[in-house]
Amino acid sequence: MINVKNLHKTFGALEVLKGVDAHVEKNEVVVVIGPSGSGKSTFLRCLNGLETATSGEIEIAGMTLTDPQTNINKLRQHVGMVFQQFNLFHHLTILENITIAPRKVMKVKPEEAIETARELLARVGLSGKENNYPEQLSGGQQQRVAIARALAMKPDVMLFDEPTSALDPEMVSGVLEAMKALALDGMTMVVVTHEMGFAREVGHRLIFMDGGQIVEQGKPAAIFNDPQQKRTQDFLSMIL
Amino acid sequence: METIWQNLPTLLVGLQLTVQYAIVAIILMVLFGLIAALMRLSKIAVFRWIAAAYVEIFRSTPLLVQLFFIVLGLPAILPVNAWFGQLWYPILAAALTLSLNEGAYVTEIIRAGILGVDRGQKEAASSVAMTNFQSMRYIILPQAFKRMIPPLVNQAAQTIKDTSLLAPVGVAELVYKGQIVIASTFASFTIWGFIAALYFVIIFSVSKFASYLERRLQLDKR
């Protein structure tokens, strides 16, 4: 589903990604952890072209993102993304937030888009909020709407960029539950997070990044219990 | 009072022209401002240069000079009167020059409004596969527009006042008519006072209507 080869990304003189190779299978849930500044968010943002790779190759959902011929908007229809700050459209109702892209981008009929949106809202436990505006919802609720908004495009892959980092502690579990349900449905997911419980419980594979590289990867339980690399050991000892 | 009453028909003809020029200029200034703002934010360098040159030229020279130059100066070197008609060229040129001048300021208002929208909104729009045009049209501009209302109203008020500068190039609007009336009545104080009051009423109503509009948008759409 995702194939990344020797991905480099520099911002000016700063090299954020120094040759990342990664592979994600269909239906796999990959959790990316690492200290801040390790490049994990940049790596994720490269996967749907929010950041343009400096060099290297990214294949995702059967398309080559790094090929200039590729229509990036076509590709993004297959790759959903959830942001740390939710980024719901402030001027639109919850229902409009979810239906606008299917309607305007995929030309889905309004009734059809609304029906899908209602199903998705029910799925993330927010039926009845259709006509509210984002600011009227709690952070946790907004993030679940953001998940529904991404799912409305019927993506093949979902990317999560620290989806619970901006939430009050009591709001975290609802979002993680929604993500877990999605994982159990077989969605292919790449999750950048600091939620180690989620990584251990839901993740099929854990990637530890530091200094713009993948330092170690493997089964979450294996890495948590017996990290092989010194840097992984140091990081885990600080947060666990 | 007597003087005002007797000359009211003349002044009202001028007022009508003032309002017509103002309406046209306000519509066009928003149109020009929007186009130039999008050009200033374009990825294509030539667009950015053209728009920046437009803004700087019109902002850095007096409107009155621009009007003299385009309405009265251009016909001296170009057969514009033949192209547009002796009667129509001054009218079109005056309206267009005024609109372009105000549009230069509107460009900066709209540009600032667009840049004021949180980056995350554009990223979210991109992430659900919207094209640049779609995210501008459906996500960025609607949010930018709300915060642009107060400065745009300000500019509209300025535009209404600036129509008075059309008098020296021969547009028979309110100030022009006022001068004619004063030439025959010598009632300088009364007529100018009355004309000022007319401008005040128009502009005050516009800004009241705008704050009503702004409150409504605030209530409907947070």
Short mmCIF file of C-alpha atoms in Angstrom, two decimals:
data_model
loop_
_atom_site.label_atom_id
_atom_site.label_comp_id
_atom_site.label_asym_id
_atom_site.label_seq_id
_atom_site.Cartn_x
_atom_site.Cartn_y
_atom_site.Cartn_z
CA MET A 1 0.00 0.00 0.00
CA ILE A 2 2.84 2.39 0.85
CA ASN A 3 6.40 2.07 -0.34
CA VAL A 4 9.00 4.69 0.53
CA LYS A 5 12.53 4.54 -0.83
CA ASN A 6 15.42 6.68 0.37
CA LEU A 7 13.23 9.67 1.21
CA HIS A 8 15.09 12.90 1.89
CA LYS A 9 13.55 16.20 2.92
CA THR A 10 15.39 19.43 3.60
CA PHE A 11 14.04 22.79 4.71
CA GLY A 12 16.68 25.26 3.58
CA ALA A 13 19.88 24.10 5.21
CA LEU A 14 18.08 21.83 7.66
CA GLU A 15 17.91 18.17 6.67
CA VAL A 16 14.82 16.76 8.38
CA LEU A 17 14.62 13.37 6.68
CA LYS A 18 17.90 11.61 5.93
CA GLY A 19 16.99 8.65 3.81
CA VAL A 20 13.84 6.93 5.07
CA ASP A 21 12.84 3.53 3.69
CA ALA A 22 9.48 2.21 4.77
CA HIS A 23 6.85 -0.20 3.65
CA VAL A 24 3.23 -0.51 4.77
CA GLU A 25 1.04 -3.45 3.83
CA LYS A 26 -2.67 -3.26 3.11
CA ASN A 27 -4.71 -3.46 6.35
CA GLU A 28 -1.61 -2.80 8.40
CA VAL A 29 -1.53 -0.32 11.28
CA VAL A 30 1.90 1.24 11.61
CA VAL A 31 2.63 3.49 14.56
CA VAL A 32 5.48 5.98 14.29
CA ILE A 33 7.05 7.24 17.51
CA GLY A 34 10.08 9.34 18.26
CA PRO A 35 11.26 12.49 20.02
CA SER A 36 10.08 15.87 18.72
CA GLY A 37 12.20 17.00 15.81
CA SER A 38 12.83 13.40 14.77
CA GLY A 39 11.08 14.00 11.44
CA LYS A 40 8.10 11.75 12.07
CA SER A 41 5.47 14.38 11.24
CA THR A 42 7.42 15.51 8.17
CA PHE A 43 7.62 11.88 7.05
CA LEU A 44 3.84 11.55 7.40
CA ARG A 45 3.18 14.84 5.61
CA CYS A 46 5.35 13.71 2.71
CA LEU A 47 3.05 10.71 2.24
CA ASN A 48 0.17 12.85 0.91
CA GLY A 49 2.30 15.57 -0.61
CA LEU A 50 1.67 18.27 2.00
CA GLU A 51 5.45 18.40 2.03
CA THR A 52 7.30 17.79 -1.21
CA ALA A 53 10.06 15.23 -0.96
CA THR A 54 13.50 16.62 -1.76
CA SER A 55 14.55 13.28 -3.18
CA GLY A 56 13.55 9.65 -3.01
CA GLU A 57 10.49 7.76 -4.12
CA ILE A 58 7.03 7.41 -2.56
CA GLU A 59 4.44 4.98 -3.83
CA ILE A 60 1.06 5.10 -2.16
CA ALA A 61 -2.32 3.61 -3.04
CA GLY A 62 -0.93 2.39 -6.37
CA MET A 63 0.38 5.80 -7.47
CA THR A 64 3.86 7.27 -7.48
CA LEU A 65 3.66 10.51 -5.52
CA THR A 66 7.19 11.55 -6.45
CA ASP A 67 6.48 11.26 -10.17
CA PRO A 68 5.78 14.80 -11.45
CA GLN A 69 3.24 13.29 -13.88
CA THR A 70 1.06 12.09 -11.01
CA ASN A 71 -2.09 14.11 -10.36
CA ILE A 72 -1.68 14.88 -6.68
CA ASN A 73 -5.38 15.58 -6.13
CA LYS A 74 -6.28 12.21 -7.62
CA LEU A 75 -3.83 10.61 -5.23
CA ARG A 76 -5.14 12.51 -2.22
CA GLN A 77 -8.62 11.13 -2.84
CA HIS A 78 -7.17 7.81 -1.71
CA VAL A 79 -5.20 9.11 1.26
CA GLY A 80 -7.08 10.53 4.25
CA MET A 81 -5.39 12.69 6.86
CA VAL A 82 -6.17 13.70 10.43
CA PHE A 83 -4.29 16.67 11.89
CA GLN A 84 -3.12 17.50 15.38
CA GLN A 85 -5.16 20.72 15.36
CA PHE A 86 -8.23 19.06 13.72
CA ASN A 87 -8.40 21.82 11.08
CA LEU A 88 -12.15 21.56 10.64
CA PHE A 89 -13.57 24.20 8.31
CA HIS A 90 -14.68 26.87 10.80
CA HIS A 91 -17.34 28.43 8.59
CA LEU A 92 -19.15 25.18 7.81
CA THR A 93 -21.45 23.02 9.91
CA ILE A 94 -20.35 19.54 10.95
CA LEU A 95 -22.43 18.01 8.16
CA GLU A 96 -21.01 20.45 5.59
CA ASN A 97 -17.48 19.76 6.82
CA ILE A 98 -17.96 16.10 5.95
CA THR A 99 -19.92 16.51 2.71
CA ILE A 100 -18.10 19.37 1.00
CA ALA A 101 -15.19 17.38 -0.41
CA PRO A 102 -17.24 14.40 -1.64
CA ARG A 103 -19.64 16.85 -3.29
CA LYS A 104 -17.18 19.29 -4.81
CA VAL A 105 -14.26 16.95 -5.52
CA MET A 106 -15.92 13.62 -6.30
CA LYS A 107 -19.21 15.12 -7.52
CA VAL A 108 -21.27 12.87 -5.26
CA LYS A 109 -24.98 13.78 -5.19
CA PRO A 110 -25.90 15.93 -2.17
CA GLU A 111 -28.42 13.41 -0.74
CA GLU A 112 -25.89 10.62 -1.08
CA ALA A 113 -23.12 12.66 0.55
CA ILE A 114 -25.41 13.60 3.43
CA GLU A 115 -26.43 9.98 3.98
CA THR A 116 -22.78 8.87 4.07
CA ALA A 117 -21.96 11.72 6.45
CA ARG A 118 -24.74 10.72 8.84
CA GLU A 119 -23.51 7.12 8.85
CA LEU A 120 -19.96 8.28 9.55
CA LEU A 121 -21.10 10.59 12.33
CA ALA A 122 -22.96 7.70 13.92
CA ARG A 123 -19.83 5.61 13.60
CA VAL A 124 -17.73 8.14 15.53
CA GLY A 125 -20.54 8.61 18.07
CA LEU A 126 -21.61 12.11 17.09
CA SER A 127 -25.11 11.72 15.69
CA GLY A 128 -27.15 14.84 16.41
CA LYS A 129 -24.25 17.28 15.92
CA GLU A 130 -24.92 17.69 12.18
CA ASN A 131 -25.92 21.34 12.37
CA ASN A 132 -23.43 22.51 14.96
CA TYR A 133 -20.36 24.52 14.07
CA PRO A 134 -16.90 23.15 14.94
CA GLU A 135 -16.34 25.74 17.71
CA GLN A 136 -19.41 24.43 19.52
CA LEU A 137 -17.81 21.00 19.93
CA SER A 138 -15.11 19.85 22.32
CA GLY A 139 -11.66 19.09 20.97
CA GLY A 140 -12.26 15.37 21.14
CA GLN A 141 -15.53 15.70 19.26
CA GLN A 142 -13.90 17.92 16.64
CA GLN A 143 -11.19 15.35 16.09
CA ARG A 144 -13.76 12.60 15.60
CA VAL A 145 -15.51 14.82 13.03
CA ALA A 146 -12.13 15.25 11.33
CA ILE A 147 -11.84 11.46 11.15
CA ALA A 148 -15.32 11.27 9.62
CA ARG A 149 -14.42 14.01 7.15
CA ALA A 150 -11.39 12.04 5.98
CA LEU A 151 -13.36 8.79 5.79
CA ALA A 152 -16.05 10.41 3.65
CA MET A 153 -13.60 10.32 0.75
CA LYS A 154 -13.46 6.53 1.14
CA PRO A 155 -9.66 6.51 1.36
CA ASP A 156 -7.43 3.45 1.05
CA VAL A 157 -5.00 4.77 3.66
CA MET A 158 -5.46 6.99 6.68
CA LEU A 159 -2.65 9.14 8.05
CA PHE A 160 -2.84 10.46 11.61
CA ASP A 161 -0.53 13.28 12.67
CA GLU A 162 -0.48 13.27 16.49
CA PRO A 163 -4.28 13.15 16.61
CA THR A 164 -4.55 13.35 20.39
CA SER A 165 -1.68 15.72 21.22
CA ALA A 166 -3.85 18.85 21.29
CA LEU A 167 -6.60 17.28 23.41
CA ASP A 168 -7.43 17.54 27.08
CA PRO A 169 -6.62 14.22 28.75
CA GLU A 170 -10.26 13.23 29.25
CA MET A 171 -10.93 13.68 25.53
CA VAL A 172 -8.20 11.34 24.34
CA SER A 173 -9.91 8.00 24.84
CA GLY A 174 -12.89 8.78 22.60
CA VAL A 175 -10.60 9.58 19.68
CA LEU A 176 -8.44 6.52 20.30
CA GLU A 177 -11.57 4.35 20.43
CA ALA A 178 -12.67 5.67 17.04
CA MET A 179 -9.21 4.95 15.63
CA LYS A 180 -9.18 1.49 17.11
CA ALA A 181 -12.56 0.70 15.56
CA LEU A 182 -11.20 1.86 12.24
CA ALA A 183 -8.17 -0.41 12.62
CA LEU A 184 -10.38 -3.36 13.45
CA ASP A 185 -12.34 -2.66 10.25
CA GLY A 186 -9.12 -3.28 8.37
CA MET A 187 -8.18 0.28 7.45
CA THR A 188 -4.55 0.77 6.49
CA MET A 189 -3.22 3.34 8.94
CA VAL A 190 -0.04 5.24 9.65
CA VAL A 191 -0.23 6.89 13.05
CA VAL A 192 2.27 9.36 14.47
CA THR A 193 1.55 9.49 18.18
CA HIS A 194 2.82 9.63 21.72
CA GLU A 195 0.08 7.27 22.92
CA MET A 196 2.15 4.22 23.78
CA GLY A 197 -0.92 2.29 25.02
CA PHE A 198 -2.49 2.68 21.59
CA ALA A 199 0.76 1.71 19.88
CA ARG A 200 1.02 -1.44 21.93
CA GLU A 201 -2.62 -2.44 21.70
CA VAL A 202 -3.61 -1.47 18.14
CA GLY A 203 -0.35 -1.19 16.23
CA HIS A 204 0.80 -4.09 14.10
CA ARG A 205 4.20 -2.58 13.71
CA LEU A 206 6.10 0.15 15.50
CA ILE A 207 8.61 2.46 13.86
CA PHE A 208 10.99 4.46 16.03
CA MET A 209 12.41 7.52 14.33
CA ASP A 210 15.21 9.77 15.52
CA GLY A 211 17.36 12.34 13.73
CA GLY A 212 15.47 11.98 10.45
CA GLN A 213 15.97 8.24 10.18
CA ILE A 214 14.21 5.05 11.13
CA VAL A 215 16.26 3.70 14.01
CA GLU A 216 14.32 0.56 14.79
CA GLN A 217 11.09 -1.14 13.79
CA GLY A 218 9.20 -4.29 14.63
CA LYS A 219 6.30 -5.68 16.63
CA PRO A 220 5.26 -3.11 19.29
CA ALA A 221 5.50 -5.59 22.15
CA ALA A 222 8.98 -6.65 21.08
CA ILE A 223 10.25 -3.08 20.90
CA PHE A 224 8.68 -2.00 24.17
CA ASN A 225 9.99 -5.04 26.01
CA ASP A 226 13.35 -5.43 24.39
CA PRO A 227 14.55 -2.44 22.33
CA GLN A 228 17.75 -3.28 20.44
CA GLN A 229 19.11 0.19 19.77
CA LYS A 230 20.58 2.49 22.38
CA ARG A 231 18.56 5.50 21.13
CA THR A 232 15.31 3.51 21.33
CA GLN A 233 16.17 2.42 24.85
CA ASP A 234 16.90 5.99 25.90
CA PHE A 235 13.67 7.31 24.39
CA LEU A 236 11.49 4.59 25.87
CA SER A 237 13.06 4.92 29.29
CA MET A 238 12.17 8.62 29.27
CA ILE A 239 8.52 8.19 28.38
CA LEU A 240 7.45 4.87 29.87
CA MET B 1 -33.06 77.10 3.28
CA GLU B 2 -34.61 78.96 0.38
CA THR B 3 -31.38 78.65 -1.63
CA ILE B 4 -31.16 74.92 -1.01
CA TRP B 5 -34.79 74.37 -1.92
CA GLN B 6 -34.53 76.31 -5.17
CA ASN B 7 -31.39 74.52 -6.30
CA LEU B 8 -32.35 71.10 -5.02
CA PRO B 9 -33.19 69.65 -8.47
CA THR B 10 -29.74 70.58 -9.79
CA LEU B 11 -28.00 69.16 -6.73
CA LEU B 12 -30.03 65.96 -6.85
CA VAL B 13 -28.99 65.36 -10.46
CA GLY B 14 -25.41 65.65 -9.24
CA LEU B 15 -26.09 63.38 -6.29
CA GLN B 16 -27.53 60.76 -8.61
CA LEU B 17 -24.35 60.75 -10.66
CA THR B 18 -22.24 60.58 -7.49
CA VAL B 19 -24.16 57.51 -6.34
CA GLN B 20 -23.95 55.86 -9.76
CA TYR B 21 -20.19 56.35 -10.00
CA ALA B 22 -19.78 55.15 -6.42
CA ILE B 23 -21.76 51.96 -7.01
CA VAL B 24 -19.86 51.11 -10.18
CA ALA B 25 -16.51 51.88 -8.54
CA ILE B 26 -17.28 49.84 -5.42
CA ILE B 27 -18.26 46.80 -7.47
CA LEU B 28 -15.27 47.09 -9.77
CA MET B 29 -12.80 47.81 -6.97
CA VAL B 30 -13.72 44.54 -5.28
CA LEU B 31 -13.40 42.70 -8.59
CA PHE B 32 -10.01 44.29 -9.42
CA GLY B 33 -8.86 43.83 -5.82
CA LEU B 34 -9.78 40.15 -5.82
CA ILE B 35 -8.05 39.47 -9.12
CA ALA B 36 -4.91 41.39 -8.12
CA ALA B 37 -4.84 39.79 -4.65
CA LEU B 38 -4.99 36.30 -6.18
CA MET B 39 -2.27 37.31 -8.62
CA ARG B 40 -0.08 38.61 -5.78
CA LEU B 41 -0.43 35.24 -4.06
CA SER B 42 0.12 33.27 -7.26
CA LYS B 43 2.94 30.78 -7.73
CA ILE B 44 3.62 32.38 -11.12
CA ALA B 45 6.15 35.18 -10.69
CA VAL B 46 4.94 37.28 -13.64
CA PHE B 47 1.46 37.51 -12.09
CA ARG B 48 2.96 38.62 -8.79
CA TRP B 49 5.04 41.30 -10.50
CA ILE B 50 2.15 42.68 -12.53
CA ALA B 51 -0.12 42.86 -9.49
CA ALA B 52 2.57 44.40 -7.30
CA ALA B 53 3.31 47.03 -9.95
CA TYR B 54 -0.41 47.82 -10.24
CA VAL B 55 -0.78 48.31 -6.49
CA GLU B 56 2.35 50.41 -6.12
CA ILE B 57 1.65 52.67 -9.09
CA PHE B 58 -1.90 53.47 -8.05
CA ARG B 59 -1.08 53.82 -4.37
CA SER B 60 1.93 56.03 -4.88
CA THR B 61 0.36 58.69 -7.10
CA PRO B 62 -2.56 61.02 -6.25
CA LEU B 63 -5.96 59.98 -7.55
CA LEU B 64 -6.51 63.48 -8.93
CA VAL B 65 -3.33 63.23 -11.00
CA GLN B 66 -4.33 59.77 -12.21
CA LEU B 67 -7.69 61.17 -13.29
CA PHE B 68 -6.15 64.13 -15.12
CA PHE B 69 -3.61 61.86 -16.77
CA ILE B 70 -6.04 59.21 -18.00
CA VAL B 71 -9.19 61.23 -18.64
CA LEU B 72 -7.57 64.36 -20.06
CA GLY B 73 -4.00 63.31 -20.87
CA LEU B 74 -4.46 60.10 -22.82
CA PRO B 75 -6.70 61.62 -25.54
CA ALA B 76 -3.79 63.92 -26.40
CA ILE B 77 -1.66 61.01 -27.61
CA LEU B 78 -4.17 58.26 -28.41
CA PRO B 79 -7.33 58.42 -30.52
CA VAL B 80 -9.34 57.10 -27.54
CA ASN B 81 -12.23 59.42 -28.28
CA ALA B 82 -12.56 57.82 -31.69
CA TRP B 83 -12.40 54.32 -30.17
CA PHE B 84 -14.91 54.81 -27.40
CA GLY B 85 -16.81 57.88 -28.59
CA GLN B 86 -16.33 61.51 -27.68
CA LEU B 87 -19.12 61.26 -25.12
CA TRP B 88 -18.27 57.88 -23.64
CA TYR B 89 -14.52 58.03 -23.24
CA PRO B 90 -14.45 60.51 -20.31
CA ILE B 91 -17.23 58.62 -18.53
CA LEU B 92 -15.60 55.21 -18.93
CA ALA B 93 -12.12 56.53 -18.20
CA ALA B 94 -13.23 58.36 -15.06
CA ALA B 95 -15.11 55.34 -13.69
CA LEU B 96 -12.29 52.97 -14.54
CA THR B 97 -9.53 55.14 -13.10
CA LEU B 98 -11.44 55.59 -9.85
CA SER B 99 -12.10 51.83 -9.67
CA LEU B 100 -8.49 50.93 -10.39
CA ASN B 101 -7.26 53.34 -7.74
CA GLU B 102 -9.58 52.00 -5.04
CA GLY B 103 -8.91 48.46 -6.26
CA ALA B 104 -5.23 48.89 -5.40
CA TYR B 105 -6.15 49.39 -1.75
CA VAL B 106 -8.70 46.57 -1.87
CA THR B 107 -5.98 44.27 -3.21
CA GLU B 108 -4.08 44.68 0.03
CA ILE B 109 -7.23 44.22 2.12
CA ILE B 110 -8.12 40.97 0.37
CA ARG B 111 -4.56 39.73 0.38
CA ALA B 112 -4.28 40.32 4.12
CA GLY B 113 -7.67 38.63 4.62
CA ILE B 114 -6.55 35.53 2.73
CA LEU B 115 -3.21 35.38 4.53
CA GLY B 116 -5.05 35.76 7.85
CA VAL B 117 -6.81 32.43 7.41
CA ASP B 118 -5.03 29.72 9.36
CA ARG B 119 -2.66 27.61 7.23
CA GLY B 120 -4.28 24.47 8.57
CA GLN B 121 -7.47 25.28 6.66
CA LYS B 122 -5.65 25.10 3.34
CA GLU B 123 -3.84 21.93 4.39
CA ALA B 124 -7.10 20.29 5.40
CA ALA B 125 -8.67 21.28 2.09
CA SER B 126 -5.69 19.82 0.23
CA SER B 127 -5.87 16.65 2.30
CA VAL B 128 -9.43 16.03 1.09
CA ALA B 129 -8.17 16.44 -2.47
CA MET B 130 -9.46 19.93 -3.19
CA THR B 131 -7.64 21.76 -5.96
CA ASN B 132 -6.12 25.16 -5.19
CA PHE B 133 -9.12 26.79 -6.82
CA GLN B 134 -11.61 24.73 -4.83
CA SER B 135 -9.93 25.40 -1.51
CA MET B 136 -9.79 29.12 -2.30
CA ARG B 137 -13.42 29.20 -3.40
CA TYR B 138 -15.03 27.02 -0.75
CA ILE B 139 -12.70 27.23 2.25
CA ILE B 140 -10.35 30.22 2.28
CA LEU B 141 -12.31 33.09 0.71
CA PRO B 142 -15.54 32.58 2.70
CA GLN B 143 -13.53 32.76 5.92
CA ALA B 144 -11.35 35.61 4.70
CA PHE B 145 -14.38 37.60 3.56
CA LYS B 146 -15.85 37.89 7.03
CA ARG B 147 -12.74 39.52 8.44
CA MET B 148 -12.47 41.73 5.37
CA ILE B 149 -15.85 43.40 5.89
CA PRO B 150 -14.73 46.25 8.20
CA PRO B 151 -11.76 47.38 6.06
CA LEU B 152 -13.83 46.97 2.89
CA VAL B 153 -16.57 49.20 4.28
CA ASN B 154 -13.92 51.72 5.17
CA GLN B 155 -12.67 51.61 1.60
CA ALA B 156 -16.21 51.91 0.23
CA ALA B 157 -16.69 55.09 2.31
CA GLN B 158 -13.40 56.39 0.93
CA THR B 159 -14.57 55.59 -2.60
CA ILE B 160 -17.81 57.52 -2.15
CA LYS B 161 -15.84 60.53 -0.96
CA ASP B 162 -13.29 60.13 -3.75
CA THR B 163 -16.00 60.51 -6.40
CA SER B 164 -15.78 64.23 -5.56
CA LEU B 165 -12.41 64.25 -7.34
CA LEU B 166 -14.25 63.49 -10.57
CA ALA B 167 -15.54 67.10 -10.65
CA PRO B 168 -12.24 68.60 -11.90
CA VAL B 169 -12.20 66.25 -14.91
CA GLY B 170 -15.70 67.29 -15.90
CA VAL B 171 -18.01 64.71 -14.35
CA ALA B 172 -21.11 66.64 -13.32
CA GLU B 173 -21.52 64.97 -9.96
CA LEU B 174 -22.52 66.55 -6.67
CA VAL B 175 -19.47 68.77 -6.12
CA TYR B 176 -19.49 69.92 -9.75
CA LYS B 177 -23.16 70.86 -9.50
CA GLY B 178 -22.48 72.56 -6.20
CA GLN B 179 -19.89 74.79 -7.81
CA ILE B 180 -22.35 75.72 -10.54
CA VAL B 181 -25.02 76.59 -8.01
CA ILE B 182 -22.58 78.67 -5.95
CA ALA B 183 -21.42 80.49 -9.08
CA SER B 184 -24.91 81.91 -9.51
CA THR B 185 -26.09 82.20 -5.88
CA PHE B 186 -22.82 82.96 -4.01
CA ALA B 187 -24.27 80.86 -1.13
CA SER B 188 -20.97 79.18 -0.47
CA PHE B 189 -21.54 78.37 3.20
CA THR B 190 -25.06 76.98 2.77
CA ILE B 191 -24.41 74.89 -0.32
CA TRP B 192 -21.12 73.35 0.84
CA GLY B 193 -22.69 72.63 4.21
CA PHE B 194 -25.64 70.97 2.53
CA ILE B 195 -23.38 68.92 0.23
CA ALA B 196 -21.31 67.77 3.20
CA ALA B 197 -24.50 66.70 4.95
CA LEU B 198 -25.56 64.68 1.89
CA TYR B 199 -22.24 62.80 1.83
CA PHE B 200 -22.54 62.21 5.55
CA VAL B 201 -26.01 60.70 5.27
CA ILE B 202 -24.97 58.33 2.49
CA ILE B 203 -21.76 57.15 4.10
CA PHE B 204 -23.24 56.88 7.56
CA SER B 205 -26.06 54.69 6.20
CA VAL B 206 -23.58 52.48 4.37
CA SER B 207 -21.50 51.89 7.48
CA LYS B 208 -24.59 51.25 9.62
CA PHE B 209 -25.81 48.71 7.08
CA ALA B 210 -22.38 47.09 7.07
CA SER B 211 -22.22 46.66 10.82
CA TYR B 212 -25.70 45.13 10.70
CA LEU B 213 -24.46 42.75 8.01
CA GLU B 214 -21.39 41.91 10.05
CA ARG B 215 -23.46 41.12 13.15
CA ARG B 216 -25.71 38.84 11.14
CA LEU B 217 -22.79 36.93 9.67
CA GLN B 218 -21.33 36.60 13.15
CA LEU B 219 -24.58 35.10 14.43
CA ASP B 220 -25.26 32.76 11.54
CA LYS B 221 -21.78 31.51 10.93
CA ARG B 222 -19.27 31.44 13.66
#
